[in-house]
Short mmCIF file of C-alpha atoms in Angstrom, two decimals:
data_model
loop_
_atom_site.label_atom_id
_atom_site.label_comp_id
_atom_site.label_asym_id
_atom_site.label_seq_id
_atom_site.Cartn_x
_atom_site.Cartn_y
_atom_site.Cartn_z
CA UNK A 4 0.00 0.00 0.00
CA UNK A 5 2.81 2.43 0.76
CA UNK A 6 4.38 1.86 -2.64
CA UNK A 7 1.04 2.36 -4.41
CA UNK A 8 0.48 5.64 -2.55
CA UNK A 9 3.95 6.78 -3.59
CA UNK A 10 3.25 5.99 -7.27
CA UNK A 11 -0.08 7.81 -7.19
CA UNK A 12 1.57 10.78 -5.53
CA UNK A 13 4.46 11.08 -7.99
CA UNK A 14 2.46 10.45 -11.21
CA UNK A 15 -0.02 13.30 -11.69
CA UNK A 16 -3.54 12.50 -12.81
CA UNK A 17 -5.42 14.26 -15.63
CA UNK A 18 -7.19 17.47 -14.76
CA UNK A 19 -10.69 17.00 -13.43
CA UNK A 20 -11.61 20.71 -13.31
CA UNK A 21 -11.19 23.47 -15.87
CA UNK A 22 -10.95 26.45 -13.52
CA UNK A 23 -7.15 26.59 -13.66
CA UNK A 24 -4.76 26.57 -16.66
CA UNK A 25 -2.48 23.64 -17.33
CA UNK A 26 0.84 23.51 -15.49
CA UNK A 27 4.28 24.14 -16.96
CA UNK A 28 6.60 21.19 -16.81
CA UNK A 29 9.68 22.06 -14.75
CA UNK A 30 11.83 18.99 -15.23
CA UNK A 31 9.55 15.98 -15.43
CA UNK A 32 6.12 15.42 -14.00
CA UNK A 33 6.65 11.70 -13.45
CA UNK A 34 9.33 10.95 -10.87
CA UNK A 35 8.17 7.49 -9.91
CA UNK A 36 11.05 5.18 -9.03
CA UNK A 37 9.23 2.07 -10.24
CA UNK A 38 10.02 0.84 -13.77
CA UNK A 39 7.92 2.60 -16.36
CA UNK A 40 6.73 -0.43 -18.31
CA UNK A 41 6.23 -0.04 -22.04
CA UNK A 42 2.63 -0.21 -23.23
CA UNK A 43 1.31 -1.28 -26.58
CA UNK A 44 -1.52 0.60 -28.29
CA UNK A 45 -3.88 -2.35 -27.76
CA UNK A 46 -3.06 -2.50 -24.07
CA UNK A 47 -3.65 1.23 -23.69
CA UNK A 48 -6.99 1.01 -25.51
CA UNK A 49 -8.25 -1.83 -23.29
CA UNK A 50 -7.22 -0.16 -20.05
CA UNK A 51 -4.15 1.09 -18.26
CA UNK A 52 -2.49 0.13 -15.01
CA UNK A 53 -4.28 1.51 -11.99
CA UNK A 54 -1.17 3.32 -10.80
CA UNK A 55 -0.91 5.80 -13.69
CA UNK A 56 -2.59 7.18 -16.84
CA UNK A 57 -1.26 6.76 -20.36
CA UNK A 58 1.13 9.63 -21.05
CA UNK A 59 0.53 11.04 -24.56
CA UNK A 60 2.80 13.66 -26.09
CA UNK A 61 1.84 16.11 -28.90
CA UNK A 62 4.12 18.87 -30.14
CA UNK A 63 3.92 21.75 -32.57
CA UNK A 64 4.33 25.49 -33.16
CA UNK A 65 0.69 26.44 -32.47
CA UNK A 66 1.03 29.91 -33.98
CA UNK A 67 -2.29 31.79 -34.17
CA UNK A 68 -3.89 29.02 -32.11
CA UNK A 69 -7.14 28.01 -33.87
CA UNK A 70 -9.80 25.32 -33.93
CA UNK A 71 -7.65 22.98 -36.03
CA UNK A 72 -5.07 22.90 -33.24
CA UNK A 73 -7.75 22.37 -30.59
CA UNK A 74 -9.34 19.48 -32.51
CA UNK A 75 -5.98 17.74 -32.89
CA UNK A 76 -5.36 18.02 -29.13
CA UNK A 77 -8.89 16.79 -28.43
CA UNK A 78 -8.18 13.67 -30.48
CA UNK A 79 -4.88 13.12 -28.69
CA UNK A 80 -6.54 13.48 -25.29
CA UNK A 81 -9.24 10.94 -26.15
CA UNK A 82 -7.07 8.27 -27.73
CA UNK A 83 -7.27 6.13 -24.57
CA UNK A 84 -9.69 5.82 -21.67
CA UNK A 85 -7.28 7.41 -19.19
CA UNK A 86 -4.81 9.81 -20.82
CA UNK A 87 -2.47 12.50 -19.56
CA UNK A 88 -1.76 14.92 -22.42
CA UNK A 89 1.61 16.66 -22.53
CA UNK A 90 2.03 19.33 -25.21
CA UNK A 91 5.45 20.48 -26.36
CA UNK A 92 5.78 23.97 -27.85
CA UNK A 93 8.90 24.90 -29.79
CA UNK A 94 10.70 28.15 -29.03
CA UNK A 95 10.97 31.14 -31.35
CA UNK A 96 14.62 30.36 -32.03
CA UNK A 97 13.97 26.83 -33.30
CA UNK A 98 10.83 27.83 -35.20
CA UNK A 99 12.46 30.75 -37.02
CA UNK A 100 15.40 28.51 -37.90
CA UNK A 101 13.48 25.52 -39.29
CA UNK A 102 10.06 26.85 -40.30
CA UNK A 103 9.90 30.61 -40.48
CA UNK A 104 8.77 33.74 -38.71
CA UNK A 105 5.80 33.50 -36.35
CA UNK A 106 3.04 35.99 -35.64
CA UNK A 107 2.88 35.22 -31.93
CA UNK A 108 5.85 35.12 -29.60
CA UNK A 109 6.79 31.94 -27.79
CA UNK A 110 5.36 33.21 -24.48
CA UNK A 111 2.04 34.00 -26.17
CA UNK A 112 1.99 30.52 -27.69
CA UNK A 113 2.79 28.89 -24.34
CA UNK A 114 -0.10 30.72 -22.68
CA UNK A 115 -2.49 29.84 -25.50
CA UNK A 116 -1.80 26.13 -24.93
CA UNK A 117 -2.15 26.38 -21.16
CA UNK A 118 -5.74 27.53 -21.57
CA UNK A 119 -6.83 24.72 -23.87
CA UNK A 120 -9.19 22.41 -21.97
CA UNK A 121 -7.58 19.20 -23.29
CA UNK A 122 -4.02 20.01 -22.17
CA UNK A 123 -2.72 18.72 -18.84
CA UNK A 124 0.84 19.96 -19.08
CA UNK A 125 2.94 22.24 -21.34
CA UNK A 126 6.61 21.69 -22.19
CA UNK A 127 8.33 24.96 -23.08
CA UNK A 128 11.23 25.05 -25.56
CA UNK A 129 10.37 21.58 -26.82
CA UNK A 130 12.92 19.84 -29.11
CA UNK A 131 12.37 19.93 -32.88
CA UNK A 132 13.19 16.22 -33.18
CA UNK A 133 12.28 13.82 -30.37
CA UNK A 134 15.14 11.88 -28.91
CA UNK A 135 15.10 8.70 -26.87
CA UNK A 136 16.46 10.64 -23.90
CA UNK A 137 13.58 13.14 -24.06
CA UNK A 138 10.99 10.36 -24.29
CA UNK A 139 12.52 8.52 -21.35
CA UNK A 140 12.93 11.65 -19.26
CA UNK A 141 9.22 12.55 -19.52
CA UNK A 142 8.01 8.92 -19.40
CA UNK A 143 6.15 9.33 -22.69
CA UNK A 144 4.15 6.30 -23.84
CA UNK A 145 2.88 7.56 -27.22
CA UNK A 146 3.30 10.51 -29.59
CA UNK A 147 0.23 11.90 -31.35
CA UNK A 148 0.37 13.80 -34.64
CA UNK A 149 -1.24 13.70 -38.08
CA UNK A 150 0.06 10.91 -40.32
CA UNK A 151 1.35 13.19 -43.12
CA UNK A 152 5.19 12.93 -43.34
CA UNK A 153 6.69 16.08 -41.81
CA UNK A 154 9.89 16.85 -43.69
CA UNK A 155 12.15 19.23 -41.82
CA UNK A 156 15.67 19.62 -40.41
CA UNK A 157 17.16 17.59 -43.25
CA UNK A 158 14.87 14.55 -42.79
CA UNK A 159 11.93 13.28 -44.82
CA UNK A 160 9.83 12.70 -41.71
CA UNK A 161 10.80 13.83 -38.21
CA UNK A 162 8.43 11.20 -36.75
CA UNK A 163 9.86 8.27 -38.73
CA UNK A 164 11.76 6.73 -35.81
CA UNK A 165 8.72 7.15 -33.54
CA UNK A 166 6.56 5.25 -36.03
CA UNK A 167 9.14 2.49 -36.30
CA UNK A 168 9.19 2.15 -32.51
CA UNK A 169 5.40 1.62 -32.39
CA UNK A 170 4.85 4.76 -30.33
CA UNK A 171 3.11 6.85 -32.98
CA UNK A 172 -0.69 7.36 -32.84
CA UNK A 173 -2.17 9.31 -35.79
CA UNK A 174 -4.73 12.11 -35.53
CA UNK A 175 -6.79 13.70 -38.29
CA UNK A 176 -6.18 17.18 -39.65
CA UNK A 177 -9.03 19.67 -39.83
CA UNK A 178 -9.48 20.68 -43.44
CA UNK A 179 -10.02 24.30 -44.37
CA UNK A 180 -8.10 25.94 -41.56
CA UNK A 181 -4.44 26.26 -40.68
CA UNK A 182 -2.00 28.95 -39.60
CA UNK A 183 -0.81 29.30 -43.20
CA UNK A 184 -4.40 29.77 -44.37
CA UNK A 185 -5.00 32.53 -41.85
CA UNK A 186 -1.81 34.35 -42.83
CA UNK A 187 -2.76 34.00 -46.52
CA UNK A 188 -6.11 35.67 -45.83
CA UNK A 189 -4.39 38.60 -44.11
CA UNK A 190 -1.82 39.03 -46.89
CA UNK A 191 -4.47 38.75 -49.59
CA UNK A 192 -6.64 41.43 -47.96
CA UNK A 193 -3.75 43.50 -46.63
CA UNK A 194 -5.23 46.84 -47.72
CA UNK A 195 -8.51 46.08 -45.99
CA UNK A 196 -6.86 45.25 -42.67
CA UNK A 197 -4.46 48.21 -42.92
CA UNK A 198 -7.40 50.57 -43.45
CA UNK A 199 -9.27 48.85 -40.63
CA UNK A 200 -6.45 49.38 -38.14
CA UNK A 201 -5.85 52.96 -39.26
CA UNK A 202 -9.51 53.64 -38.61
CA UNK A 203 -9.17 52.10 -35.15
CA UNK A 204 -6.36 54.43 -34.13
CA UNK A 205 -3.15 52.68 -35.13
CA UNK A 206 -0.48 54.89 -36.64
CA UNK A 207 1.09 54.44 -40.05
CA UNK A 208 4.41 53.78 -38.34
CA UNK A 209 2.94 50.94 -36.25
CA UNK A 210 1.48 49.40 -39.40
CA UNK A 211 4.66 50.00 -41.43
CA UNK A 212 2.62 51.92 -43.99
CA UNK A 213 4.15 54.66 -46.16
CA UNK A 214 2.91 58.26 -46.10
CA UNK A 215 1.28 57.96 -49.53
CA UNK A 216 -0.48 54.72 -48.67
CA UNK A 217 -1.65 56.17 -45.39
CA UNK A 218 -3.33 59.08 -47.19
CA UNK A 219 -4.79 56.70 -49.76
CA UNK A 220 -6.23 54.43 -47.08
CA UNK A 221 -7.69 57.35 -45.13
CA UNK A 222 -9.30 58.71 -48.30
CA UNK A 223 -10.75 55.28 -49.03
CA UNK A 224 -12.11 55.15 -45.50
CA UNK A 225 -13.83 58.52 -46.02
CA UNK A 226 -15.29 57.31 -49.33
CA UNK A 227 -16.57 54.18 -47.61
CA UNK A 228 -18.18 56.26 -44.87
CA UNK A 229 -19.90 58.40 -47.51
CA UNK A 230 -21.13 55.28 -49.28
CA UNK A 231 -22.44 53.96 -46.01
CA UNK A 232 -24.31 57.20 -45.38
CA UNK A 233 -25.81 57.06 -48.87
CA UNK A 234 -26.91 53.47 -48.30
CA UNK A 235 -28.43 54.48 -44.98
CA UNK A 236 -30.36 57.33 -46.63
CA UNK A 237 -31.52 54.99 -49.38
CA UNK A 238 -32.73 52.47 -46.85
CA UNK A 239 -34.57 55.16 -44.91
CA UNK A 240 -36.08 56.48 -48.16
CA UNK A 241 -37.24 53.02 -49.14
CA UNK A 242 -38.75 52.60 -45.71
CA UNK A 243 -40.50 55.98 -45.99
CA UNK A 244 -41.85 55.18 -49.46
CA UNK A 245 -43.06 51.83 -48.23
CA UNK A 246 -44.88 53.49 -45.35
CA UNK A 247 -46.43 56.07 -47.69
CA UNK A 248 -47.58 53.34 -50.05
CA UNK A 249 -48.98 51.39 -47.15
CA UNK A 250 -50.83 54.46 -45.83
CA UNK A 251 -52.06 55.34 -49.35
CA UNK A 252 -53.43 51.86 -49.86
CA UNK A 253 -55.17 52.12 -46.50
CA UNK A 254 -56.63 55.54 -47.37
CA UNK A 255 -57.81 54.33 -50.79
CA UNK A 256 -59.48 51.34 -49.23
CA UNK A 257 -61.24 53.55 -46.67
CA UNK A 258 -62.23 56.02 -49.41
CA UNK A 259 -63.75 53.21 -51.46
CA UNK A 260 -65.68 51.96 -48.46
CA UNK A 261 -66.98 55.47 -47.70
CA UNK A 262 -67.83 56.03 -51.38
CA UNK A 263 -69.86 52.86 -51.55
CA UNK A 264 -71.62 53.87 -48.35
CA UNK A 265 -72.33 57.38 -49.72
CA UNK A 266 -73.65 56.04 -53.06
CA UNK A 267 -75.87 53.56 -51.25
CA UNK A 268 -77.30 56.29 -49.03
CA UNK A 269 -77.82 58.58 -52.04
CA UNK A 270 -79.69 55.90 -54.00
CA UNK A 271 -81.75 55.04 -50.97
CA UNK A 272 -82.77 58.69 -50.65
CA UNK A 273 -83.00 59.89 -54.27
CA UNK A 274 -83.35 56.66 -56.27
CA UNK A 275 -86.44 55.60 -58.29
CA UNK A 276 -88.00 54.09 -55.21
CA UNK A 277 -86.25 56.32 -52.76
CA UNK A 278 -87.53 58.00 -49.67
CA UNK A 279 -87.39 61.49 -51.21
CA UNK A 280 -89.72 60.52 -54.10
CA UNK A 281 -92.27 59.06 -51.73
CA UNK A 282 -92.19 62.21 -49.59
CA UNK A 283 -92.55 64.40 -52.73
CA UNK A 284 -95.53 62.43 -53.98
CA UNK A 285 -97.23 62.62 -50.61
CA UNK A 286 -96.75 66.42 -50.37
CA UNK A 287 -97.82 66.99 -54.00
CA UNK A 288 -101.05 65.09 -53.37
CA UNK A 289 -101.77 67.18 -50.30
CA UNK A 290 -101.13 70.47 -52.16
CA UNK A 291 -103.36 69.49 -55.12
CA UNK A 292 -106.12 68.51 -52.75
CA UNK A 293 -105.79 71.78 -50.85
CA UNK A 294 -105.98 74.05 -53.95
CA UNK A 295 -108.66 72.20 -56.01
CA UNK A 296 -112.48 73.51 -55.61
CA UNK A 297 -115.02 71.35 -54.01
CA UNK A 298 -117.26 69.52 -56.57
CA UNK A 299 -120.98 70.75 -56.82
CA UNK A 300 -123.81 68.24 -56.27
CA UNK A 301 -125.18 66.54 -59.39
CA UNK A 302 -128.87 67.66 -58.87
CA UNK A 303 -129.84 70.98 -57.38
CA UNK A 304 -133.16 71.25 -55.42
CA UNK A 305 -136.17 72.70 -57.40
CA UNK A 306 -137.60 76.02 -56.37
CA UNK A 307 -141.21 76.03 -55.27
CA UNK A 308 -143.50 78.30 -57.13
CA UNK A 309 -145.31 80.76 -54.95
CA UNK A 310 -149.11 80.44 -55.26
CA UNK A 311 -149.52 84.18 -55.28
CA UNK A 312 -147.45 84.55 -58.31
CA UNK A 313 -148.36 82.88 -61.53
CA UNK A 314 -145.85 82.09 -64.08
CA UNK A 315 -145.45 84.66 -66.75
CA UNK A 316 -145.93 83.54 -70.29
CA UNK A 317 -142.79 82.99 -72.14
CA UNK A 318 -141.63 85.87 -74.17
CA UNK A 319 -141.01 85.81 -77.81
CA UNK A 320 -137.30 86.16 -77.24
CA UNK A 321 -137.36 83.11 -75.09
CA UNK A 322 -139.39 81.20 -77.60
CA UNK A 323 -137.10 82.36 -80.31
CA UNK A 324 -134.06 81.26 -78.34
CA UNK A 325 -135.53 77.96 -77.40
CA UNK A 326 -136.80 76.96 -80.84
CA UNK A 327 -134.20 76.99 -83.51
CA UNK A 328 -135.31 77.93 -86.99
CA UNK A 329 -135.98 75.18 -89.42
CA UNK A 330 -134.62 77.11 -92.39
CA UNK A 331 -132.97 80.39 -93.24
CA UNK A 332 -136.16 81.76 -94.63
CA UNK A 333 -138.03 80.87 -91.52
CA UNK A 334 -135.28 82.49 -89.48
CA UNK A 335 -135.56 85.74 -91.36
CA UNK A 336 -139.35 85.68 -91.16
CA UNK A 337 -139.23 85.26 -87.46
CA UNK A 338 -136.75 88.09 -87.07
CA UNK A 339 -138.99 90.42 -89.09
CA UNK A 340 -142.05 89.50 -87.14
CA UNK A 341 -140.12 90.17 -83.93
CA UNK A 342 -139.19 93.57 -85.15
CA UNK A 343 -142.78 94.39 -86.13
CA UNK A 344 -143.96 93.36 -82.74
CA UNK A 345 -141.48 95.70 -81.16
CA UNK A 346 -142.69 98.60 -83.19
CA UNK A 347 -146.31 97.92 -82.24
CA UNK A 348 -145.29 97.95 -78.60
CA UNK A 349 -143.75 101.35 -79.06
#
């Protein structure tokens, strides 16, 4: 039991919480005095000894740390049921010598790795080519990297001897993203990013931009701002026109409804069978009745003849009026006789 406690104490376990960054390796994180038995990949996949986890090593530059890096480390961490992931980060000196200039400094790259959730430990100033002494010193069981041959430092594949020793475990690259891709995007759109940083307050000297280019970029920024204002005005105008059209359609609809209502009321009042015609006919009938005379009775009562007065004989004028002449000669004879009678009366 005492020996087991010593092994558990000297061999750190994987992180169980993510509230703290990964530790930096000082010398080695596994100082157990017991023999560090060699494991095969099949043994590690089926389970590890209870005294320690499987120690997996992954190295790289990790410049502009991105999701492709994180996914590779995630795969390395989950290769076995109980893994302790050690990540080696090469220094600026080695990287500039064998690969090229980096965007981030070595300290920035170290810190980026420490805050990746899959990393248990970070090795600073990691070697470019892994030696047997380095693997033994850090008690490394397996090395994880993508399977593409990595030619560098005068060799066709820096991981060739690791593969031959049966300690290499491949991971898959994430297509579509890499540090080189990100740098290519920046170089391709250099003018855009230079203008962006000038607009954000960086000086031409900080951006290593010439005086002429600085003025050109600032002029382009002003033109872009003017274009943006024009687009804003256009959008507002379109919105205003849309609102006017919407209001106009609403007003037209209301006007049509009111027009139909007005026409209906007009026809109801002044139409052929409207209320106004009926009222006019009623009033016309009353006025005609008021101004027309009352009709006389068909037979008037006969006057009674007074007994004291006898009817006078009819005069010749009356008889002449009442009896029309039968012929012209008779008419003239009657007229002459009437005149003679008048003279006799005189």
